[in-house]
mmCIF file of N, CA and C in Angstrom:
data_model
loop_
_atom_site.group_PDB
_atom_site.id
_atom_site.type_symbol
_atom_site.label_atom_id
_atom_site.label_comp_id
_atom_site.label_asym_id
_atom_site.label_seq_id
_atom_site.Cartn_x
_atom_site.Cartn_y
_atom_site.Cartn_z
ATOM 1 N N UNK L 44 -7.823 3.410 -1.404
ATOM 2 C CA UNK L 44 -8.154 3.269 -0.012
ATOM 3 C C UNK L 44 -6.844 3.172 0.763
ATOM 4 N N UNK L 45 -6.753 3.985 1.794
ATOM 5 C CA UNK L 45 -5.504 4.021 2.544
ATOM 6 C C UNK L 45 -5.748 4.527 3.951
ATOM 7 N N UNK L 46 -4.698 4.436 4.757
ATOM 8 C CA UNK L 46 -4.707 4.977 6.117
ATOM 9 C C UNK L 46 -3.329 5.559 6.378
ATOM 10 N N UNK L 47 -3.261 6.511 7.316
ATOM 11 C CA UNK L 47 -1.983 7.105 7.686
ATOM 12 C C UNK L 47 -1.661 6.668 9.109
ATOM 13 N N UNK L 48 -0.453 6.176 9.300
ATOM 14 C CA UNK L 48 0.019 5.773 10.623
ATOM 15 C C UNK L 48 1.494 6.112 10.730
ATOM 16 N N UNK L 49 1.865 6.849 11.778
ATOM 17 C CA UNK L 49 3.253 7.217 11.982
ATOM 18 C C UNK L 49 3.831 8.059 10.858
ATOM 19 N N UNK L 50 2.983 8.850 10.189
ATOM 20 C CA UNK L 50 3.450 9.696 9.101
ATOM 21 C C UNK L 50 3.572 8.988 7.765
ATOM 22 N N UNK L 51 3.246 7.709 7.722
ATOM 23 C CA UNK L 51 3.317 6.927 6.487
ATOM 24 C C UNK L 51 1.908 6.618 6.016
ATOM 25 N N UNK L 52 1.652 6.864 4.740
ATOM 26 C CA UNK L 52 0.384 6.458 4.145
ATOM 27 C C UNK L 52 0.523 4.988 3.730
ATOM 28 N N UNK L 53 -0.427 4.178 4.118
ATOM 29 C CA UNK L 53 -0.449 2.759 3.759
ATOM 30 C C UNK L 53 -1.594 2.527 2.787
ATOM 31 N N UNK L 54 -1.258 2.133 1.562
ATOM 32 C CA UNK L 54 -2.268 1.779 0.582
ATOM 33 C C UNK L 54 -2.719 0.352 0.859
ATOM 34 N N UNK L 55 -4.016 0.150 0.931
ATOM 35 C CA UNK L 55 -4.543 -1.202 1.131
ATOM 36 C C UNK L 55 -4.588 -1.920 -0.209
ATOM 37 N N UNK L 56 -4.074 -3.133 -0.245
ATOM 38 C CA UNK L 56 -4.111 -3.967 -1.440
ATOM 39 C C UNK L 56 -4.545 -5.369 -1.026
ATOM 40 N N UNK L 57 -5.215 -6.047 -1.935
ATOM 41 C CA UNK L 57 -5.748 -7.371 -1.628
ATOM 42 C C UNK L 57 -5.422 -8.323 -2.766
ATOM 43 N N UNK L 58 -5.147 -9.564 -2.422
ATOM 44 C CA UNK L 58 -4.750 -10.536 -3.431
ATOM 45 C C UNK L 58 -5.934 -11.129 -4.174
ATOM 46 N N UNK L 59 -7.137 -10.983 -3.627
ATOM 47 C CA UNK L 59 -8.334 -11.475 -4.305
ATOM 48 C C UNK L 59 -9.579 -10.861 -3.665
ATOM 49 N N UNK L 60 -10.729 -11.099 -4.255
ATOM 50 C CA UNK L 60 -11.980 -10.525 -3.751
ATOM 51 C C UNK L 60 -12.314 -11.020 -2.344
ATOM 52 N N UNK L 61 -11.966 -12.249 -2.039
ATOM 53 C CA UNK L 61 -12.252 -12.798 -0.712
ATOM 54 C C UNK L 61 -11.480 -12.042 0.373
ATOM 55 N N UNK L 62 -10.235 -11.676 0.079
ATOM 56 C CA UNK L 62 -9.435 -10.909 1.043
ATOM 57 C C UNK L 62 -10.037 -9.520 1.251
ATOM 58 N N UNK L 63 -10.521 -8.902 0.180
ATOM 59 C CA UNK L 63 -11.202 -7.608 0.303
ATOM 60 C C UNK L 63 -12.473 -7.760 1.141
ATOM 61 N N UNK L 64 -13.227 -8.839 0.922
ATOM 62 C CA UNK L 64 -14.447 -9.061 1.687
ATOM 63 C C UNK L 64 -14.137 -9.253 3.175
ATOM 64 N N UNK L 65 -13.065 -9.979 3.502
ATOM 65 C CA UNK L 65 -12.685 -10.154 4.917
ATOM 66 C C UNK L 65 -12.365 -8.810 5.555
ATOM 67 N N UNK L 66 -11.698 -7.939 4.807
ATOM 68 C CA UNK L 66 -11.392 -6.595 5.285
ATOM 69 C C UNK L 66 -12.683 -5.811 5.536
ATOM 70 N N UNK L 67 -13.596 -5.845 4.572
ATOM 71 C CA UNK L 67 -14.871 -5.123 4.709
ATOM 72 C C UNK L 67 -15.651 -5.643 5.917
ATOM 73 N N UNK L 68 -15.691 -6.943 6.068
ATOM 74 C CA UNK L 68 -16.411 -7.553 7.197
ATOM 75 C C UNK L 68 -15.760 -7.165 8.521
ATOM 76 N N UNK L 69 -14.438 -7.126 8.590
ATOM 77 C CA UNK L 69 -13.731 -6.747 9.814
ATOM 78 C C UNK L 69 -14.033 -5.302 10.198
ATOM 79 N N UNK L 70 -14.318 -4.475 9.215
ATOM 80 C CA UNK L 70 -14.675 -3.069 9.463
ATOM 81 C C UNK L 70 -16.160 -2.903 9.763
ATOM 82 N N UNK L 71 -16.913 -4.009 9.726
ATOM 83 C CA UNK L 71 -18.352 -3.935 9.943
ATOM 84 C C UNK L 71 -19.095 -3.381 8.745
ATOM 85 N N UNK L 72 -18.474 -3.471 7.567
ATOM 86 C CA UNK L 72 -19.069 -2.923 6.352
ATOM 87 C C UNK L 72 -19.188 -3.976 5.260
ATOM 88 N N UNK L 73 -19.385 -5.216 5.655
ATOM 89 C CA UNK L 73 -19.463 -6.302 4.695
ATOM 90 C C UNK L 73 -20.751 -6.339 3.897
ATOM 91 N N UNK L 74 -21.734 -5.532 4.283
ATOM 92 C CA UNK L 74 -23.025 -5.562 3.591
ATOM 93 C C UNK L 74 -23.146 -4.527 2.477
ATOM 94 N N UNK L 75 -22.104 -3.730 2.246
ATOM 95 C CA UNK L 75 -22.178 -2.736 1.172
ATOM 96 C C UNK L 75 -21.266 -3.130 0.015
ATOM 97 N N UNK L 76 -21.482 -2.523 -1.121
ATOM 98 C CA UNK L 76 -20.651 -2.802 -2.292
ATOM 99 C C UNK L 76 -19.340 -2.030 -2.186
ATOM 100 N N UNK L 77 -18.242 -2.686 -2.514
ATOM 101 C CA UNK L 77 -16.911 -2.074 -2.481
ATOM 102 C C UNK L 77 -16.338 -2.061 -3.893
ATOM 103 N N UNK L 78 -16.323 -0.909 -4.541
ATOM 104 C CA UNK L 78 -15.688 -0.849 -5.865
ATOM 105 C C UNK L 78 -14.171 -1.015 -5.720
ATOM 106 N N UNK L 79 -13.536 -1.600 -6.714
ATOM 107 C CA UNK L 79 -12.090 -1.799 -6.653
ATOM 108 C C UNK L 79 -11.497 -1.832 -8.048
ATOM 109 N N UNK L 80 -10.192 -1.642 -8.107
ATOM 110 C CA UNK L 80 -9.428 -1.750 -9.345
ATOM 111 C C UNK L 80 -8.515 -2.957 -9.237
ATOM 112 N N UNK L 81 -8.295 -3.619 -10.345
ATOM 113 C CA UNK L 81 -7.340 -4.719 -10.393
ATOM 114 C C UNK L 81 -6.089 -4.217 -11.110
ATOM 115 N N UNK L 82 -4.925 -4.408 -10.479
ATOM 116 C CA UNK L 82 -3.668 -4.010 -11.108
ATOM 117 C C UNK L 82 -2.526 -4.842 -10.547
ATOM 118 N N UNK L 83 -1.449 -4.862 -11.271
ATOM 119 C CA UNK L 83 -0.246 -5.543 -10.797
ATOM 120 C C UNK L 83 0.345 -4.762 -9.627
ATOM 121 N N UNK L 84 0.927 -5.489 -8.675
ATOM 122 C CA UNK L 84 1.561 -4.846 -7.533
ATOM 123 C C UNK L 84 2.675 -3.899 -7.951
ATOM 124 N N UNK L 85 3.414 -4.256 -8.982
ATOM 125 C CA UNK L 85 4.501 -3.398 -9.458
ATOM 126 C C UNK L 85 3.954 -2.058 -9.940
ATOM 127 N N UNK L 86 2.807 -2.070 -10.594
ATOM 128 C CA UNK L 86 2.209 -0.811 -11.049
ATOM 129 C C UNK L 86 1.754 0.020 -9.864
ATOM 130 N N UNK L 87 1.215 -0.631 -8.845
ATOM 131 C CA UNK L 87 0.811 0.079 -7.637
ATOM 132 C C UNK L 87 2.006 0.798 -7.024
ATOM 133 N N UNK L 88 3.122 0.100 -6.928
ATOM 134 C CA UNK L 88 4.324 0.679 -6.321
ATOM 135 C C UNK L 88 4.964 1.733 -7.225
ATOM 136 N N UNK L 89 5.065 1.457 -8.504
ATOM 137 C CA UNK L 89 5.770 2.366 -9.417
ATOM 138 C C UNK L 89 4.947 3.564 -9.867
ATOM 139 N N UNK L 90 3.627 3.433 -9.921
ATOM 140 C CA UNK L 90 2.803 4.522 -10.436
ATOM 141 C C UNK L 90 1.952 5.209 -9.373
ATOM 142 N N UNK L 91 1.415 4.460 -8.428
ATOM 143 C CA UNK L 91 0.505 5.054 -7.451
ATOM 144 C C UNK L 91 1.266 5.640 -6.261
ATOM 145 N N UNK L 92 2.254 4.937 -5.751
ATOM 146 C CA UNK L 92 3.031 5.448 -4.611
ATOM 147 C C UNK L 92 3.594 6.844 -4.893
ATOM 148 N N UNK L 93 4.162 7.104 -6.074
ATOM 149 C CA UNK L 93 4.703 8.449 -6.327
ATOM 150 C C UNK L 93 3.647 9.558 -6.363
ATOM 151 N N UNK L 94 2.376 9.227 -6.464
ATOM 152 C CA UNK L 94 1.321 10.250 -6.475
ATOM 153 C C UNK L 94 0.912 10.678 -5.071
ATOM 154 N N UNK L 95 1.443 10.024 -4.053
ATOM 155 C CA UNK L 95 1.038 10.318 -2.682
ATOM 156 C C UNK L 95 1.650 11.615 -2.170
ATOM 157 N N UNK L 96 1.032 12.141 -1.139
ATOM 158 C CA UNK L 96 1.485 13.389 -0.536
ATOM 159 C C UNK L 96 2.481 13.183 0.601
ATOM 160 N N UNK L 97 2.875 11.951 0.839
ATOM 161 C CA UNK L 97 3.792 11.629 1.940
ATOM 162 C C UNK L 97 4.426 10.264 1.664
ATOM 163 N N UNK L 98 5.409 9.830 2.481
ATOM 164 C CA UNK L 98 5.970 8.483 2.303
ATOM 165 C C UNK L 98 4.829 7.454 2.328
ATOM 166 N N UNK L 99 4.882 6.511 1.373
ATOM 167 C CA UNK L 99 3.767 5.579 1.190
ATOM 168 C C UNK L 99 4.270 4.159 1.025
ATOM 169 N N UNK L 100 3.651 3.260 1.779
ATOM 170 C CA UNK L 100 3.914 1.837 1.668
ATOM 171 C C UNK L 100 2.645 1.109 1.265
ATOM 172 N N UNK L 101 2.741 -0.207 1.143
ATOM 173 C CA UNK L 101 1.595 -1.018 0.732
ATOM 174 C C UNK L 101 1.316 -2.060 1.809
ATOM 175 N N UNK L 102 0.063 -2.128 2.235
ATOM 176 C CA UNK L 102 -0.398 -3.122 3.212
ATOM 177 C C UNK L 102 -1.276 -4.117 2.464
ATOM 178 N N UNK L 103 -0.835 -5.366 2.404
ATOM 179 C CA UNK L 103 -1.539 -6.393 1.640
ATOM 180 C C UNK L 103 -2.327 -7.295 2.584
ATOM 181 N N UNK L 104 -3.598 -7.500 2.262
ATOM 182 C CA UNK L 104 -4.485 -8.396 3.021
ATOM 183 C C UNK L 104 -4.449 -8.105 4.521
ATOM 184 N N UNK L 105 -4.668 -6.845 4.882
ATOM 185 C CA UNK L 105 -4.506 -6.413 6.272
ATOM 186 C C UNK L 105 -5.476 -7.050 7.257
ATOM 187 N N UNK L 106 -6.572 -7.622 6.783
ATOM 188 C CA UNK L 106 -7.532 -8.237 7.701
ATOM 189 C C UNK L 106 -7.200 -9.697 7.994
ATOM 190 N N UNK L 107 -6.181 -10.231 7.359
ATOM 191 C CA UNK L 107 -5.834 -11.643 7.529
ATOM 192 C C UNK L 107 -4.786 -11.821 8.620
ATOM 193 N N UNK L 108 -5.079 -12.695 9.555
ATOM 194 C CA UNK L 108 -4.093 -12.980 10.614
ATOM 195 C C UNK L 108 -2.848 -13.628 10.026
ATOM 196 N N UNK L 109 -3.044 -14.547 9.110
ATOM 197 C CA UNK L 109 -1.934 -15.217 8.425
ATOM 198 C C UNK L 109 -1.889 -14.722 6.997
ATOM 199 N N UNK L 110 -0.742 -14.312 6.555
ATOM 200 C CA UNK L 110 -0.593 -13.920 5.163
ATOM 201 C C UNK L 110 -0.657 -12.440 4.897
ATOM 202 N N UNK L 111 -0.892 -11.616 5.914
ATOM 203 C CA UNK L 111 -0.843 -10.178 5.654
ATOM 204 C C UNK L 111 0.623 -9.758 5.537
ATOM 205 N N UNK L 112 0.870 -8.724 4.731
ATOM 206 C CA UNK L 112 2.236 -8.278 4.480
ATOM 207 C C UNK L 112 2.280 -6.764 4.430
ATOM 208 N N UNK L 113 3.360 -6.191 4.918
ATOM 209 C CA UNK L 113 3.597 -4.752 4.808
ATOM 210 C C UNK L 113 4.855 -4.528 3.980
ATOM 211 N N UNK L 114 4.748 -3.655 3.003
ATOM 212 C CA UNK L 114 5.879 -3.266 2.183
ATOM 213 C C UNK L 114 6.127 -1.782 2.447
ATOM 214 N N UNK L 115 7.100 -1.467 3.313
ATOM 215 C CA UNK L 115 7.329 -0.075 3.720
ATOM 216 C C UNK L 115 7.973 0.751 2.607
ATOM 217 N N UNK L 116 7.918 2.066 2.744
ATOM 218 C CA UNK L 116 8.508 2.943 1.727
ATOM 219 C C UNK L 116 10.018 3.058 1.872
ATOM 220 N N UNK L 117 10.720 1.988 1.568
ATOM 221 C CA UNK L 117 12.178 1.957 1.677
ATOM 222 C C UNK L 117 12.778 1.523 0.340
ATOM 223 N N UNK L 118 14.081 1.783 0.192
ATOM 224 C CA UNK L 118 14.795 1.404 -1.027
ATOM 225 C C UNK L 118 14.623 -0.087 -1.290
ATOM 226 N N UNK L 119 14.419 -0.419 -2.540
ATOM 227 C CA UNK L 119 14.212 -1.804 -2.919
ATOM 228 C C UNK L 119 12.738 -2.187 -2.944
ATOM 229 N N UNK L 120 11.897 -1.372 -2.324
ATOM 230 C CA UNK L 120 10.453 -1.622 -2.339
ATOM 231 C C UNK L 120 9.768 -0.574 -3.218
ATOM 232 N N UNK L 121 9.982 0.695 -2.901
ATOM 233 C CA UNK L 121 9.409 1.792 -3.688
ATOM 234 C C UNK L 121 10.537 2.453 -4.478
ATOM 235 N N UNK L 122 10.194 3.263 -5.482
ATOM 236 C CA UNK L 122 11.254 3.985 -6.202
ATOM 237 C C UNK L 122 12.128 4.773 -5.228
ATOM 238 N N UNK L 123 13.432 4.765 -5.449
ATOM 239 C CA UNK L 123 14.368 5.420 -4.527
ATOM 240 C C UNK L 123 14.003 6.867 -4.224
ATOM 241 N N UNK L 124 13.456 7.573 -5.193
ATOM 242 C CA UNK L 124 13.117 8.980 -4.965
ATOM 243 C C UNK L 124 11.973 9.149 -3.972
ATOM 244 N N UNK L 125 11.293 8.059 -3.602
ATOM 245 C CA UNK L 125 10.198 8.107 -2.630
ATOM 246 C C UNK L 125 10.488 7.275 -1.386
ATOM 247 N N UNK L 126 11.703 6.737 -1.288
ATOM 248 C CA UNK L 126 12.087 5.911 -0.140
ATOM 249 C C UNK L 126 12.540 6.792 1.014
ATOM 250 N N UNK L 127 12.115 6.444 2.221
ATOM 251 C CA UNK L 127 12.475 7.251 3.392
ATOM 252 C C UNK L 127 13.900 6.988 3.863
ATOM 253 N N UNK L 128 14.515 5.911 3.419
ATOM 254 C CA UNK L 128 15.867 5.594 3.857
ATOM 255 C C UNK L 128 16.927 5.958 2.825
ATOM 256 N N UNK L 129 16.578 6.801 1.861
ATOM 257 C CA UNK L 129 17.521 7.241 0.839
ATOM 258 C C UNK L 129 17.723 8.739 0.989
ATOM 259 N N UNK L 130 18.980 9.160 1.041
ATOM 260 C CA UNK L 130 19.319 10.572 1.126
ATOM 261 C C UNK L 130 19.528 11.083 -0.291
ATOM 262 N N UNK L 131 18.603 11.916 -0.808
ATOM 263 C CA UNK L 131 18.721 12.357 -2.202
ATOM 264 C C UNK L 131 19.946 13.232 -2.475
ATOM 265 N N UNK L 132 20.555 13.804 -1.425
ATOM 266 C CA UNK L 132 21.717 14.665 -1.611
ATOM 267 C C UNK L 132 23.038 13.902 -1.508
ATOM 268 N N UNK L 133 22.987 12.658 -1.085
ATOM 269 C CA UNK L 133 24.219 11.867 -0.915
ATOM 270 C C UNK L 133 24.653 11.260 -2.252
ATOM 271 N N UNK L 134 25.899 10.890 -2.331
ATOM 272 C CA UNK L 134 26.451 10.151 -3.460
ATOM 273 C C UNK L 134 26.259 10.900 -4.793
ATOM 274 N N UNK L 135 26.556 12.195 -4.778
ATOM 275 C CA UNK L 135 26.474 12.966 -6.009
ATOM 276 C C UNK L 135 25.076 13.139 -6.551
ATOM 277 N N UNK L 136 24.071 13.061 -5.686
ATOM 278 C CA UNK L 136 22.697 13.243 -6.135
ATOM 279 C C UNK L 136 22.018 11.973 -6.588
ATOM 280 N N UNK L 137 22.729 10.832 -6.576
ATOM 281 C CA UNK L 137 22.116 9.573 -7.007
ATOM 282 C C UNK L 137 21.278 8.948 -5.906
ATOM 283 N N UNK L 138 21.403 9.416 -4.668
ATOM 284 C CA UNK L 138 20.566 8.922 -3.595
ATOM 285 C C UNK L 138 21.105 7.680 -2.923
ATOM 286 N N UNK L 139 22.099 7.833 -2.079
ATOM 287 C CA UNK L 139 22.651 6.686 -1.351
ATOM 288 C C UNK L 139 21.726 6.318 -0.195
ATOM 289 N N UNK L 140 21.728 5.042 0.137
ATOM 290 C CA UNK L 140 20.910 4.577 1.259
ATOM 291 C C UNK L 140 21.491 5.128 2.544
ATOM 292 N N UNK L 141 20.620 5.695 3.362
ATOM 293 C CA UNK L 141 21.050 6.309 4.631
ATOM 294 C C UNK L 141 21.336 5.255 5.684
#
């Protein structure tokens, strides 16, 4: 489940079922079943982000006023080869931060 904003795909992630339910309720869809996968955040960033068709970040608990977090597609968050602030042609091809 994701959304695109400003050219960035944001994957929705939740820390527990209650956070997912708050999201569903905020969308007016709290009465339907929401299938989900449980995985470590590192796996989401290292394995799922690279499968995207555009720069991708992670939005955690987006329906929560307190405690929501955004992890943008930048060096140190996502693999450098998918970070928007890394120039793949700089530094001999190793990808220096722009």
